[in-house]
Amino acid sequence: MKTKINVLGSNTTVVVDAIPPEQDAVGLFVPPKNIIVVERSCDQKFKNFSHELMHLLIDRSGIKQTEHWSADVEEILCENFSVMMDENWKQIERIRTKMNSLDKKKK
């Protein structure tokens, strides 16, 4: 699978592919290449994609430039975001659909 996602004006490629074992990862966000890679053999592709998506958002938002930012804080935030997305995706999609429908009714 290969697709693109736009986050804060940055078109990023998203691929499901093999990640070299020496990377010791099930997902990677590579800022210089603007790519997210999710390991094709992992069992939680969407959760891992969500984790890497949060890394992309952090990178694009400039939040790393704040005084108290750390890699530990970033990993905690990315992991919690990915768990929330994985646990609630169906409900989030229902809410989005319902809200879009309400928006259309206002027009």
Short mmCIF file of N, CA and C in Angstrom, two decimals, residues 3-4 12 15 19 30 36 43 45 47-48 58 65 68 70 81 85 88-90 100 102 104:
data_model
loop_
_atom_site.label_atom_id
_atom_site.label_comp_id
_atom_site.label_asym_id
_atom_site.label_seq_id
_atom_site.Cartn_x
_atom_site.Cartn_y
_atom_site.Cartn_z
N THR A 3 0.21 5.63 -0.24
CA THR A 3 -0.72 6.76 -0.38
C THR A 3 -0.04 8.01 0.14
N LYS A 4 -0.74 9.12 0.09
CA LYS A 4 -0.21 10.39 0.59
C LYS A 4 -1.18 10.98 1.60
N THR A 12 2.98 14.01 2.71
CA THR A 12 3.82 12.93 3.22
C THR A 12 3.36 11.61 2.63
N VAL A 15 3.52 4.42 3.46
CA VAL A 15 3.67 3.10 2.85
C VAL A 15 3.62 2.01 3.91
N ILE A 19 10.34 -3.09 7.13
CA ILE A 19 11.33 -2.22 7.76
C ILE A 19 12.52 -3.09 8.11
N VAL A 30 10.14 9.50 8.77
CA VAL A 30 11.45 9.97 8.34
C VAL A 30 11.28 11.38 7.78
N ILE A 36 6.16 8.10 6.01
CA ILE A 36 5.81 7.23 7.13
C ILE A 36 5.83 5.82 6.58
N ASP A 43 0.91 -6.57 13.53
CA ASP A 43 -0.51 -6.84 13.72
C ASP A 43 -1.36 -5.59 13.94
N LYS A 45 -1.33 -2.31 12.40
CA LYS A 45 -0.91 -1.32 11.40
C LYS A 45 -1.52 0.05 11.63
N LYS A 47 -2.77 1.37 14.42
CA LYS A 47 -2.23 1.96 15.64
C LYS A 47 -0.82 2.49 15.40
N ASN A 48 0.00 1.71 14.70
CA ASN A 48 1.37 2.15 14.42
C ASN A 48 1.40 3.34 13.47
N ILE A 58 3.81 16.60 15.21
CA ILE A 58 4.75 17.28 16.11
C ILE A 58 5.85 17.95 15.31
N GLN A 65 10.33 23.01 19.09
CA GLN A 65 11.13 24.21 19.35
C GLN A 65 10.86 24.79 20.74
N HIS A 68 10.75 23.12 26.83
CA HIS A 68 10.70 21.93 27.68
C HIS A 68 10.37 20.65 26.92
N SER A 70 10.90 17.16 24.99
CA SER A 70 11.89 16.09 25.06
C SER A 70 11.42 14.89 24.24
N PHE A 81 -1.76 8.93 21.79
CA PHE A 81 -2.58 9.30 20.65
C PHE A 81 -2.94 8.06 19.83
N MET A 85 -6.69 6.61 19.12
CA MET A 85 -7.21 6.46 17.76
C MET A 85 -7.63 5.02 17.50
N ASN A 88 -10.88 4.10 19.41
CA ASN A 88 -12.07 4.90 19.15
C ASN A 88 -12.35 5.20 17.68
N TRP A 89 -11.61 4.60 16.76
CA TRP A 89 -11.72 4.98 15.36
C TRP A 89 -13.14 4.89 14.82
N LYS A 90 -13.84 3.81 15.12
CA LYS A 90 -15.21 3.67 14.59
C LYS A 90 -16.12 4.76 15.13
N ASN A 100 -20.66 16.27 9.90
CA ASN A 100 -20.68 16.74 8.50
C ASN A 100 -22.11 16.85 8.00
N LEU A 102 -24.76 17.48 9.84
CA LEU A 102 -25.33 18.67 10.47
C LEU A 102 -24.85 19.94 9.77
N LYS A 104 -24.08 20.25 6.61
CA LYS A 104 -24.78 20.33 5.33
C LYS A 104 -26.20 20.84 5.50
#
